[in-house]
XYZ file of C-alpha atoms in Angstrom:
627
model
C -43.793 -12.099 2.323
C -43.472 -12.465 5.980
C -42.978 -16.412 5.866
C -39.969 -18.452 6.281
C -40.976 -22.206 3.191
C -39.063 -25.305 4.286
C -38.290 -27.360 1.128
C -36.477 -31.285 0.646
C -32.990 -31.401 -0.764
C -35.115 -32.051 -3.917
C -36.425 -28.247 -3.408
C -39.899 -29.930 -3.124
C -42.212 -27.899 -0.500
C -42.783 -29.337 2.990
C -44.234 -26.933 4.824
C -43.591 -22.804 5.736
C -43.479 -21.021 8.587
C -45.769 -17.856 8.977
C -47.121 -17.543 12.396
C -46.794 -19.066 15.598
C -47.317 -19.330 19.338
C -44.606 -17.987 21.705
C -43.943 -18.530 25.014
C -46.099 -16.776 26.594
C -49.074 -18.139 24.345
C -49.765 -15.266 22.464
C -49.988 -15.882 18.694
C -47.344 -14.035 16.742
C -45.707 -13.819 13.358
C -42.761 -11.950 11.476
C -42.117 -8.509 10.269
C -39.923 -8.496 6.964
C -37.739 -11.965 7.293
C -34.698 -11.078 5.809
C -32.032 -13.973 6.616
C -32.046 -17.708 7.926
C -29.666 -20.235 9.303
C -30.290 -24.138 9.141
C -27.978 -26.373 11.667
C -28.700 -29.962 12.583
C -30.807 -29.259 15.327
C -32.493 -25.739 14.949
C -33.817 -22.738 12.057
C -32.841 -19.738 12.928
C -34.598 -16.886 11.813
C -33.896 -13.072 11.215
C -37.127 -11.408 11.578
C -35.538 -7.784 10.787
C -38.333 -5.236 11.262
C -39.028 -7.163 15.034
C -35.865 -6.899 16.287
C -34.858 -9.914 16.890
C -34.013 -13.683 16.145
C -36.731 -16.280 16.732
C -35.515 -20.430 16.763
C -37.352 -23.515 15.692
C -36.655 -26.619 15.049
C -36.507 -28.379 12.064
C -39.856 -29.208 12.116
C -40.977 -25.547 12.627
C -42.057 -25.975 15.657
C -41.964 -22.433 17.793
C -39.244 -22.726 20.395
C -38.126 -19.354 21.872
C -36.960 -15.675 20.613
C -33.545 -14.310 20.794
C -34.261 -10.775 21.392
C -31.847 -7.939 20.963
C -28.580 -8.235 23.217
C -27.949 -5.553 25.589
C -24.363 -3.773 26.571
C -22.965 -0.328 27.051
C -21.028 -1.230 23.734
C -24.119 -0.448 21.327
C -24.920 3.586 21.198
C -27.899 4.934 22.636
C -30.332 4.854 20.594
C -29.044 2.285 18.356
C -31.332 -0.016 16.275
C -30.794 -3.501 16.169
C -31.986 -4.834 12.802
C -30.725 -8.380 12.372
C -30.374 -9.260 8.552
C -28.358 -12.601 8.623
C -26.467 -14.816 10.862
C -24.752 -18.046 11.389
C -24.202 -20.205 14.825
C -21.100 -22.387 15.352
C -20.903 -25.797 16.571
C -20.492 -24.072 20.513
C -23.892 -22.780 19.850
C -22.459 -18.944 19.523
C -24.795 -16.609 17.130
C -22.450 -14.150 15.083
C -25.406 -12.047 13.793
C -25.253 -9.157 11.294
C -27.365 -6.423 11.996
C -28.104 -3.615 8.885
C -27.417 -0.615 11.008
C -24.677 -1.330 13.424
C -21.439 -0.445 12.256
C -19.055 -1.982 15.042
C -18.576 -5.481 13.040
C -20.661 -8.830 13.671
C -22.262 -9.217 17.016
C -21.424 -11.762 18.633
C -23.756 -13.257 21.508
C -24.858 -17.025 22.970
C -28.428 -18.789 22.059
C -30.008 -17.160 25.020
C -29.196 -13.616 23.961
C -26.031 -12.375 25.727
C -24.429 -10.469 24.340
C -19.903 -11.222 24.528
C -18.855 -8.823 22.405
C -18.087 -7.337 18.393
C -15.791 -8.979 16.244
C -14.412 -7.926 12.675
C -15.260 -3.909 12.455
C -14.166 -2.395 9.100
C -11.433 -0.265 8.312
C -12.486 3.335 8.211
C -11.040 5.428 5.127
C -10.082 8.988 6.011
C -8.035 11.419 3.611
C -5.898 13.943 4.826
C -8.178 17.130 4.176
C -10.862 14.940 5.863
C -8.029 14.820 8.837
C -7.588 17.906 8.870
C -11.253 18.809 9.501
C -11.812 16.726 12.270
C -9.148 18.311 14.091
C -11.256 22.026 13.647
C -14.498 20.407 14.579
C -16.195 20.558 17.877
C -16.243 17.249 19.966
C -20.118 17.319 19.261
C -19.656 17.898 15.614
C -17.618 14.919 15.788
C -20.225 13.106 17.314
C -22.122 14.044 15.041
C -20.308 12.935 11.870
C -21.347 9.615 9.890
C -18.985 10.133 7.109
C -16.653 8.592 9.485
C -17.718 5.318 10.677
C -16.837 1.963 10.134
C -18.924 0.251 6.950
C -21.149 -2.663 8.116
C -22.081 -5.993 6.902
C -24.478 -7.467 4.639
C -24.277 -10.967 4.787
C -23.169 -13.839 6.563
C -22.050 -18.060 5.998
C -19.901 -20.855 8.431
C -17.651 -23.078 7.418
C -17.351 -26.658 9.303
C -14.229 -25.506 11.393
C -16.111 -22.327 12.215
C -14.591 -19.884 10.044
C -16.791 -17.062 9.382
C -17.366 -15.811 6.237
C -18.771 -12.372 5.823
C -19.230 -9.861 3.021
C -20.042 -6.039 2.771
C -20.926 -4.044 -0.214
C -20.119 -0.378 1.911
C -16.782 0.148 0.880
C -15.846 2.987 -1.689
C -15.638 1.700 -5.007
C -12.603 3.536 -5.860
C -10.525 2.232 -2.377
C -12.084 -1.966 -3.476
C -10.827 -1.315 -7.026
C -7.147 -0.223 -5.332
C -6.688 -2.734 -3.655
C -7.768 -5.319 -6.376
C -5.312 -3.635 -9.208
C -2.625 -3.382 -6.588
C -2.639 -7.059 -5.795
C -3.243 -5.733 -2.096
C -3.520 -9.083 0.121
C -4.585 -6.836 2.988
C -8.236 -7.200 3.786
C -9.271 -3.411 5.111
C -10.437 -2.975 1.795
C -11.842 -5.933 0.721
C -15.436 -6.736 0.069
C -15.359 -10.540 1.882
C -13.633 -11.508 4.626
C -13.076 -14.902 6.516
C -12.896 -14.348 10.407
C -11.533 -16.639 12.977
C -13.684 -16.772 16.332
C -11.828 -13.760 17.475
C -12.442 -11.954 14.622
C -9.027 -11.986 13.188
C -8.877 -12.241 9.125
C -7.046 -15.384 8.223
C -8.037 -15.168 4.389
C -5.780 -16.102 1.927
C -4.747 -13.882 -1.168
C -2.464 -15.620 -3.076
C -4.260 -16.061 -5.902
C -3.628 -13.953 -9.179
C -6.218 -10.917 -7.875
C -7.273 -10.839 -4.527
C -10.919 -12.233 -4.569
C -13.398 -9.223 -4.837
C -15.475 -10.413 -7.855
C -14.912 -8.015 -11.260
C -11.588 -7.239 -12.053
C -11.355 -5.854 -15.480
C -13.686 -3.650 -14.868
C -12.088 -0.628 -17.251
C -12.073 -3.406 -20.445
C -16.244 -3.531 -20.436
C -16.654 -0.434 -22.597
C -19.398 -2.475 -24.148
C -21.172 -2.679 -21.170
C -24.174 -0.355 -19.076
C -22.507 -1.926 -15.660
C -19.171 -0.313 -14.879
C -17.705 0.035 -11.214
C -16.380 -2.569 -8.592
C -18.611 -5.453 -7.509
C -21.483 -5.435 -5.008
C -20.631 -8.449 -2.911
C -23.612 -9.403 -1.028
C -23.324 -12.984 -0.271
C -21.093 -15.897 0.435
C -21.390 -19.403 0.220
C -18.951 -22.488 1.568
C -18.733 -25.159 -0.853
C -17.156 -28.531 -0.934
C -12.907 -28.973 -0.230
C -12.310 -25.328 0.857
C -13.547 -24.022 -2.127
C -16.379 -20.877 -1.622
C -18.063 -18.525 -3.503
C -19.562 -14.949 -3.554
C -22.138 -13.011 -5.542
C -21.936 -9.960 -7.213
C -25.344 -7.950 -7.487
C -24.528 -5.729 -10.147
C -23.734 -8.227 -12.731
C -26.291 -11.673 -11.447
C -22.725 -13.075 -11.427
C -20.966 -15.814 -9.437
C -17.128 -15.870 -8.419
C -16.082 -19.081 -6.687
C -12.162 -19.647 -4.980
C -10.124 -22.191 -3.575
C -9.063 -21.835 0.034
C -5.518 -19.979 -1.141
C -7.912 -17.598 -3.118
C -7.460 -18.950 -6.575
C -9.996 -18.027 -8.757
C -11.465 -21.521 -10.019
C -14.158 -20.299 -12.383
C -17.032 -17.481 -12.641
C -20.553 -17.712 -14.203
C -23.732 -16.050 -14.892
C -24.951 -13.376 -16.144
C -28.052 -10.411 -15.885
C -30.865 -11.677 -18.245
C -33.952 -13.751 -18.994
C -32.216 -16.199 -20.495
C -32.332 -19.889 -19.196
C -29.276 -20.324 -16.821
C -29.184 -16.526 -16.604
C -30.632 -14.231 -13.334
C -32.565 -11.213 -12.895
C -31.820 -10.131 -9.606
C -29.506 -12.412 -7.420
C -30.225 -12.152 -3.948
C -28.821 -15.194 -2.328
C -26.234 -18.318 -2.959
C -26.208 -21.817 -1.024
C -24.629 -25.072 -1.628
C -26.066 -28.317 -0.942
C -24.112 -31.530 0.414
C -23.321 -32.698 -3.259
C -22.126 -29.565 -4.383
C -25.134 -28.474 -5.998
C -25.531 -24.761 -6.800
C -28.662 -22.558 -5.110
C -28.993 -19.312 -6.146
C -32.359 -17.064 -5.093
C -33.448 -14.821 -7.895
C -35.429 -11.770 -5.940
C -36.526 -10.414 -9.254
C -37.856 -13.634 -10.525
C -39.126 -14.866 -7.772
C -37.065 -18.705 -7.976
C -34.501 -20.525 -7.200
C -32.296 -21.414 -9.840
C -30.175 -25.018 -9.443
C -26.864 -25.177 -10.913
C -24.824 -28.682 -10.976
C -21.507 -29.127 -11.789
C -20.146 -29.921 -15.245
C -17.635 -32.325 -15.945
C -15.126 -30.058 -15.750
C -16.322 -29.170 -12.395
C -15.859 -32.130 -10.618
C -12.322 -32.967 -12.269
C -11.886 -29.424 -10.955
C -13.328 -30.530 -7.617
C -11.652 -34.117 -7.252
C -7.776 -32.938 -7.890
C -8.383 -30.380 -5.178
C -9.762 -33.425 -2.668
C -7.007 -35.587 -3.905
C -4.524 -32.364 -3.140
C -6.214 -32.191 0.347
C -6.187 -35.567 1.345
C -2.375 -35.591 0.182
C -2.870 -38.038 -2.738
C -0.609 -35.960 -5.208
C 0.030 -38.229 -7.707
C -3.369 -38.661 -8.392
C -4.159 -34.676 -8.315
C -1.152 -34.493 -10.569
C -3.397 -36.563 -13.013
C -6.537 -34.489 -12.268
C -5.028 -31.081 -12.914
C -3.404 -32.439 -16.347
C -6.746 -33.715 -17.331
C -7.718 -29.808 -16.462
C -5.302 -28.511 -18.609
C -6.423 -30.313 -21.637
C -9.483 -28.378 -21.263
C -7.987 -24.989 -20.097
C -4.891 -24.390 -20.666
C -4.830 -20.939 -18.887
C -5.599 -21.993 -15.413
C -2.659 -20.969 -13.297
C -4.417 -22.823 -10.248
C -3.625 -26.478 -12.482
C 0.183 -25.100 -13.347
C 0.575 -24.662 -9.497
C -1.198 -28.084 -8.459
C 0.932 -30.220 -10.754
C 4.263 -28.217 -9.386
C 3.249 -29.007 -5.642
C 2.724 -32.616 -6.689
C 5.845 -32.996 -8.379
C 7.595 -30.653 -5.787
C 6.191 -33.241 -2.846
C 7.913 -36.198 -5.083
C 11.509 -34.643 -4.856
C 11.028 -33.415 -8.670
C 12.260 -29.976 -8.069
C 13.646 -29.827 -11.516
C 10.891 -30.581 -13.293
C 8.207 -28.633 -10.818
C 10.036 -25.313 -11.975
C 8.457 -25.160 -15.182
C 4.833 -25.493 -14.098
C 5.385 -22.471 -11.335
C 7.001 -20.390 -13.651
C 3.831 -21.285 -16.359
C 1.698 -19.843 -12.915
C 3.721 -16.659 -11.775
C 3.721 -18.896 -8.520
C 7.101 -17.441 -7.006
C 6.793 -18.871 -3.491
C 6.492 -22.507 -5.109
C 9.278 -21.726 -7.554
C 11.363 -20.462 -4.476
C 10.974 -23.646 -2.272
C 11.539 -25.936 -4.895
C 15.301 -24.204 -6.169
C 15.884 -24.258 -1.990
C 16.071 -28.006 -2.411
C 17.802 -27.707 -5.985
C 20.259 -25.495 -4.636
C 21.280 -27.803 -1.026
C 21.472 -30.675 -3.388
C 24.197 -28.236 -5.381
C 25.908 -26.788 -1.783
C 26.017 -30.592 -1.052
C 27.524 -31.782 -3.753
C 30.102 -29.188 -4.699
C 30.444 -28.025 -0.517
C 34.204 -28.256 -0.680
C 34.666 -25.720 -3.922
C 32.344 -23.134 -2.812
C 34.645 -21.859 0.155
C 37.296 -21.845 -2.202
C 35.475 -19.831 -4.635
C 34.390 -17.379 -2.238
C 37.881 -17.218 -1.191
C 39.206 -16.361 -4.520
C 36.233 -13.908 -5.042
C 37.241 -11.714 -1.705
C 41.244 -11.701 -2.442
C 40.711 -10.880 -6.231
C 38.848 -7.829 -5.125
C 41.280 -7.158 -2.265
C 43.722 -7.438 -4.690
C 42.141 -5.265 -7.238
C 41.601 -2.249 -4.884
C 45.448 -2.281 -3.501
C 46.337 -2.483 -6.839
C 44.187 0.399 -7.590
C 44.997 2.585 -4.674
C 49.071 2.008 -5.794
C 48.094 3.392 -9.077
C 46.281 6.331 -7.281
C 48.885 7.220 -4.884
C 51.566 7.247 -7.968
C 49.408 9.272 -9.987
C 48.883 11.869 -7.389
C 52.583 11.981 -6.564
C 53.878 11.863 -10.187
C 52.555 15.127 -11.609
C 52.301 15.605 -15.168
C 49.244 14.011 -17.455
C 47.669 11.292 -16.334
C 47.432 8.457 -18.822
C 43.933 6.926 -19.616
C 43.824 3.953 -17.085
C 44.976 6.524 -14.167
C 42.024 8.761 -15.304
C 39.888 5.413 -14.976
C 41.344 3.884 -11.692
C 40.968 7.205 -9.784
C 37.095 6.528 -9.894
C 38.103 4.074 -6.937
C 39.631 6.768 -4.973
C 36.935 9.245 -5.288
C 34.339 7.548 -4.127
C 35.682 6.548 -0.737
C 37.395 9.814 0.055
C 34.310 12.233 -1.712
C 35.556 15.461 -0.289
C 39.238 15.201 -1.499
C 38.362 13.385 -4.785
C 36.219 15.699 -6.251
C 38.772 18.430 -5.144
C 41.370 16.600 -6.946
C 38.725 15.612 -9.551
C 38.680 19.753 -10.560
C 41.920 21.057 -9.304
C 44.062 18.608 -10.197
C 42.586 17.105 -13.423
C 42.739 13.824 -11.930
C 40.189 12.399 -13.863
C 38.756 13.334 -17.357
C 35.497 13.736 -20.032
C 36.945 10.409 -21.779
C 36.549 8.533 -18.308
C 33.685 10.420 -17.587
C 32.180 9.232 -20.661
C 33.296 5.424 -20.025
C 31.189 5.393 -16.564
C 28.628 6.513 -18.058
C 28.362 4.173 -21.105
C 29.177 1.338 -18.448
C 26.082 2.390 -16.553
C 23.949 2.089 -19.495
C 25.143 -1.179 -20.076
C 24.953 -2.217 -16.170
C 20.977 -1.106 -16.311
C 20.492 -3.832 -19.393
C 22.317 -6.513 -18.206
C 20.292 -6.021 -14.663
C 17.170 -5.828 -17.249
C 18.406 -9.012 -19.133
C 20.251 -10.620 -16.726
C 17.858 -10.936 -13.302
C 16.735 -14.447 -12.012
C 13.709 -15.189 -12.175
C 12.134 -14.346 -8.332
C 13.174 -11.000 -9.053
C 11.640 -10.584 -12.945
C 8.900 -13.383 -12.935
C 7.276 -12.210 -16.038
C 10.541 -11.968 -17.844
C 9.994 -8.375 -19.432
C 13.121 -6.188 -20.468
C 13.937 -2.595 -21.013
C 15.429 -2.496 -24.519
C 18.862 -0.637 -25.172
C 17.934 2.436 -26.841
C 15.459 3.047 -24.189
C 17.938 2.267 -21.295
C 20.226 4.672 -23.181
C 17.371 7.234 -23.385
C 16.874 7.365 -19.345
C 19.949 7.404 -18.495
C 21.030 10.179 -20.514
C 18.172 11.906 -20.139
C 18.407 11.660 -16.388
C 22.082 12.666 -16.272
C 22.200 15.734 -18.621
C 18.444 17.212 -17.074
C 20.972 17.201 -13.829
C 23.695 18.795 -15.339
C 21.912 21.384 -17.830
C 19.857 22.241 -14.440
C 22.514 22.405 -12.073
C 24.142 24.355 -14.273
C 21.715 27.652 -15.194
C 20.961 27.256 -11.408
C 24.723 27.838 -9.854
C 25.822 29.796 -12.561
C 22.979 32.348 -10.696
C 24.575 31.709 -7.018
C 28.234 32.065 -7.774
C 28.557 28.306 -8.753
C 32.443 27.863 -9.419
C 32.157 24.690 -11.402
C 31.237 24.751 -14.916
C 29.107 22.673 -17.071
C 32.218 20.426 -17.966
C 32.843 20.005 -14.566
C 29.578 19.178 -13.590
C 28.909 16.280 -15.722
C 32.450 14.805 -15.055
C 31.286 14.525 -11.112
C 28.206 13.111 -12.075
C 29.488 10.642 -14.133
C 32.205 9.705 -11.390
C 29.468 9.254 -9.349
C 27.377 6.302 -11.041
C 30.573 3.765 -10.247
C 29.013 2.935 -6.772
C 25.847 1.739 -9.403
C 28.456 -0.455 -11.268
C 30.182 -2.257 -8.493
C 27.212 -3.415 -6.741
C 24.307 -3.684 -9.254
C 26.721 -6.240 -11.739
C 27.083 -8.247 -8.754
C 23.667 -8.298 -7.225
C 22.050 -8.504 -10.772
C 24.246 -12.474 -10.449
C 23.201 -13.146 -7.263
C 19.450 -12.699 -7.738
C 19.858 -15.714 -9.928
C 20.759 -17.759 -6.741
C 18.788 -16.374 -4.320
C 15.611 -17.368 -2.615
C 12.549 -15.792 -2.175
C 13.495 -14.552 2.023
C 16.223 -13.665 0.683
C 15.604 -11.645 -2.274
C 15.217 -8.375 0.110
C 18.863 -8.651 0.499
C 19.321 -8.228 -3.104
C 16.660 -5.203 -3.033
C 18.618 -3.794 -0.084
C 21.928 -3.779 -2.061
C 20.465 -1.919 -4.878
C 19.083 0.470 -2.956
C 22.586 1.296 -0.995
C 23.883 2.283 -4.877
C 21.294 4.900 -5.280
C 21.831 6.261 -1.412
C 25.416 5.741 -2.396
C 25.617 7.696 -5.733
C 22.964 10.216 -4.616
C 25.357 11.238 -1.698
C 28.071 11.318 -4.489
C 26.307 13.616 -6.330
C 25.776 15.819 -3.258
C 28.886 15.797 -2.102
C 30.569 16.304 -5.635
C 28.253 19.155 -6.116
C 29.229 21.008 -2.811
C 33.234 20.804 -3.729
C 32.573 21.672 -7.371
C 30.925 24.624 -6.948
C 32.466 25.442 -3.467
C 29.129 25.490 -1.717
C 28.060 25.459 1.742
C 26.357 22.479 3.277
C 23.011 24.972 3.165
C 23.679 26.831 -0.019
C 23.962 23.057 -1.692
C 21.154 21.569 0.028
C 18.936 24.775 -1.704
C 20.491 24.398 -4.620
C 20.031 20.841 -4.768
C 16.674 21.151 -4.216
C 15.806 23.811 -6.752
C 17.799 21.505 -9.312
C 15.506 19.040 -8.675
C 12.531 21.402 -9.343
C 14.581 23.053 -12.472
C 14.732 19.355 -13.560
C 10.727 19.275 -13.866
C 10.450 22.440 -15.650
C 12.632 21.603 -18.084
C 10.574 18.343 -19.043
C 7.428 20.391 -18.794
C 9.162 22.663 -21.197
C 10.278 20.445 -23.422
C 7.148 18.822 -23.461
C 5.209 21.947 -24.245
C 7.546 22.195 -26.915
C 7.402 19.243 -28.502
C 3.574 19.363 -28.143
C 3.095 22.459 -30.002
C 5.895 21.832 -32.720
C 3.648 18.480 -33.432
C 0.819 20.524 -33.793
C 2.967 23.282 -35.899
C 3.701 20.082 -38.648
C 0.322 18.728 -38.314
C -1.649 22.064 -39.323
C 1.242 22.669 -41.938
C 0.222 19.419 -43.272
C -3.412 19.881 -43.534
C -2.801 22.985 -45.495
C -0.526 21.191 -47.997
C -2.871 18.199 -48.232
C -5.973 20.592 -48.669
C -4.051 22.994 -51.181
C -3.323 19.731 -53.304
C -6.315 18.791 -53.508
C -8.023 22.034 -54.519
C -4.979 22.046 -57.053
């Protein structure tokens, strides 16, 4: 303890550093070590319990302390316990202290200080909120439950990118953000920082890089929770890697944040660790890790499938896709899983003008961005080819529905004139009245029996059959992993949905002088969905041609049809019943609650008639028996 041993890239000893003479010719030594930086001129060295940073150079020779910076930024009283750091090629120190809380510091070789960079996100619930506001100023003060999470470790990258990690954060809030594919980084347990402290990570990959993911499927196992991230190393052609203390285990990613592979284990086992503490690389990608509990350092070279691994991604860097092409298919013959190969053979057949055939590979990956730019050029190669008929299409598109809804509101001004019954197809048509003009269509929808429960009945089936064609029917940007809601199930919401509405809005208004009756009710709603039908068949085509960018579009759309058959519903409530614009709101609301205390009912009910038939059955089984 209390020594800093200097070792060839053979890990053969040379010599170690435990005391020396500083500047002022005193002798001196270290107090608890915990971190060191190598450049090509200088060792830096953390000595924690001292406060400060002493530098040699690389022959261990003594050549002056950094001692703690100084600035109104740090809090009175603060301690300054430096635990690792990492100088750029400007000669900047980016130190991480144990108990300072404001992000790295941030200083020059001769110990001034410029500034934090990086702070953590602080996590604060709303009852949490709420208590700070009732609290003194010096309560507030007071409070550490509050404050941003600090560092534990540090590592640079050749263009100065700064990798730190942190294992503060709330296990609960890192898991979150894993299982909700979160590419945010306020939650996240290692960050890459520019030299303003910006995160410029990447999170492309599959799950955001945090170590463990399936941390809920290791039933088998004593370690359960997120992963304790307490190192980071930079490794050859953007890839890096980070350790996980709970589980001795190693997680390494490409720059995007692909996971490439993982390793390790806790054990005695050759190849497995006791305690991992710390993770290097050397300059021909060799693995270091520092076992604490073993007291070693454990070397790990690459396997074959490494360096294929390693090789397409320097051929894919130094733009040489056709061979990386070859690489990555040599990777699939030994994993055929590995999304990150899928995507590298679609870029390289993408950057050849093979957008047909790069489809296949993104679609094998989930890899919607790549899948989007390569139909972009598929789709200007169709626009250019057929650019003459597509105006004329559209053109025929736009008069066929102008045509449609003058032919429609004909029919609806003779049926309103005509008196009499209405046949079928006026009962139908008037749909295309009503929900332009809500307010005198569901007037004329009650009072004068312009529509009926047959049409009623129609919209409805046609909206169960709208939902599975948008189920069966999307492109593939808008259902990547091609799952479907089958029929009976579509049926099953839909219904469900519509008659919990009705049978609600019913008991309720028949209470508050409702003047519309259950018939009546159900024949508004069902009016109501056509807004769903006219824009969801047409939007559930066009997300087969759309892009990525433009996919919110399509989203947008949708989302008009609920606004626009929700406001329906409102407004076809309000005329039905004769309500007020309050009275409905209230009632609208307290159909909404009715709505969940029916399910609950039901539920209850269904629950207890299962348990009903169950103990029934036990006592036939057991009188049988005894019989």
């Amino acid at each position: 303890a209390g020594k800093v041993v200097v070792c060839d890239r053979y890990c053969k000893y040379l010599f170690e550093i435990t005391t020396f003479t500083n500047e002022h010719g005193v002798p001196d030594s270290f107090a608890n070590p915990s971190g060191v930086f190598v450049n090509d001129e200088h060792i830096f060295v953390c000595d924690t319990d001292n406060n400060r940073i002493v530098m040699f150079d690389l022959e261990g020779n003594y050549e002056k302390i950094i001692k703690k910076p100084e600035s109104n930024l740090f809090e009175e009283g603060s301690i300054y316990k430096p635990v690792a750091c990492a100088v750029d090629q400007y000669g900047r120190l980016f130190v991480v202290s144990s108990t300072t809380y404001q992000g790295i510091i941030v200083m020059t070789d001769e110990g001034e200080f410029t500034g934090f960079i990086g702070a953590q996100k602080v996590a604060i619930g709303a009852l949490e909120i709420l208590w700070r506001k009732i609290q003194t100023d010096e309560q507030r003060a007071q409070s550490e439950e509050y404050v941003s999470t600090e560092f534990n470790n540090i590592t640079i990258d050749e263009d100065n990118f700064i990798y730190v990690t942190t294992s503060s954060i709330d296990e609960s809030q890192q898991q979150n953000a894993v299982w909700s594919k979160s590419t945010s980084s306020d939650y996240a347990p290692v960050k890459k920082l520019n030299a303003s402290g910006a995160d410029v990570m990447k999170r492309t990959g599959f799950w955001p890089p945090s170590g463990e993911v399936s941390i809920s499927n290791l039933s088998t196992s004593t370690i359960t929770g997120a992963s304790k991230i307490i190192d980071a190393a930079v490794g050859p052609e953007g890839t890096w890697s980070i350790i996980d203390e709970k589980r001795s285990k190693v997680f390494t990613y490409d720059d995007n944040g692909n996971l490439l592979f993982a390793f390790g284990d806790k054990g005695s086992q050759l190849g497995n660790l006791q305690g991992i503490e710390g993770i290097t690389y050397m300059s021909d990608g060799t693995m270091l890790i520092l076992d604490s509990t073993a007291d070693n350092i454990t070397i790990y070279e690459r396997t074959e499938y490494g360096d294929i691994l390693i090789k397409a991604l320097e051929n894919q860097n130094n733009r040489m896709y056709d061979l990386a092409k070859q690489d990555w298919e040599e990777i699939l013959k030994r994993n055929s899983n590995f999304d990150a190969a899928y995507i590298g053979i679609g870029d390289a057949l993408y950057r050849n003008g093979q957008y047909e055939e790069a489809l296949p590979y993104y679609e094998a990956a989930y890899d919607t961005d790549g899948w989007s730019d390569s139909y972009k050029e598929i789709r200007k190669e169709w626009i250019a080819k057929y650019v003459l008929l597509i105006p004329v299409i559209v053109v025929a598109i736009i008069l066929a529905i102008s045509l449609f809804f003058k032919k429609a509101a004909k029919i609806n001004k003779r049926a309103a004139t005509a008196g009499g019954k209405r046949t079928f197809a006026e009962e139908l048509v008037y749909g295309f009245h009503l929900i332009f003009h809500p307010f005198d269509g569901f007037w004329d929808l009650k009072h004068e029996k312009r529509g009926s429960l047959r049409a009623a009945l129609v919209y409805l089936v046609v909206t169960v059959i709208v939902f599975f064609y948008q189920s069966v029917g999307s492109g593939y940007l808008t259902n990547p992993y091609e799952t479907y809601t089958p029929i009976f199930f579509q049926i099953t919401g839909v219904l469900m949905v519509v008659f919990l509405w009705v049978t609600a809005n019913w008991a309720l208004t028949t209470l508050f002088e409702g003047e519309g009756s259950y018939k009546d009710i159900f024949i508004a709603c069902c009016y109501s969905l056509l807004p769903v039908i006219l824009i969801f068949i047409p939007t559930t085509i066009a997300s087969n041609f759309v892009l990525l960018a433009e996919l919110d579009i399509v989203n947008l759309l949708n989302a008009f049809a609920y606004i626009w058959a929700g406001l329906l519903i409102f407004s076809g409530m309000m005329v039905t019943h004769d309500y007020t614009m309050g009275k409905n709101i209230i009632t609208t609301a307290g159909t909404i609650v009715a709505m969940v205390f029916i399910m609950f009912v039901a539920i209850l009910f269904t629950t207890l008639v299962g348990k009903i038939v169950s103990f029934i059955t036990n006592i036939v089984t057991e009188i049988s028996y005894r019989m």
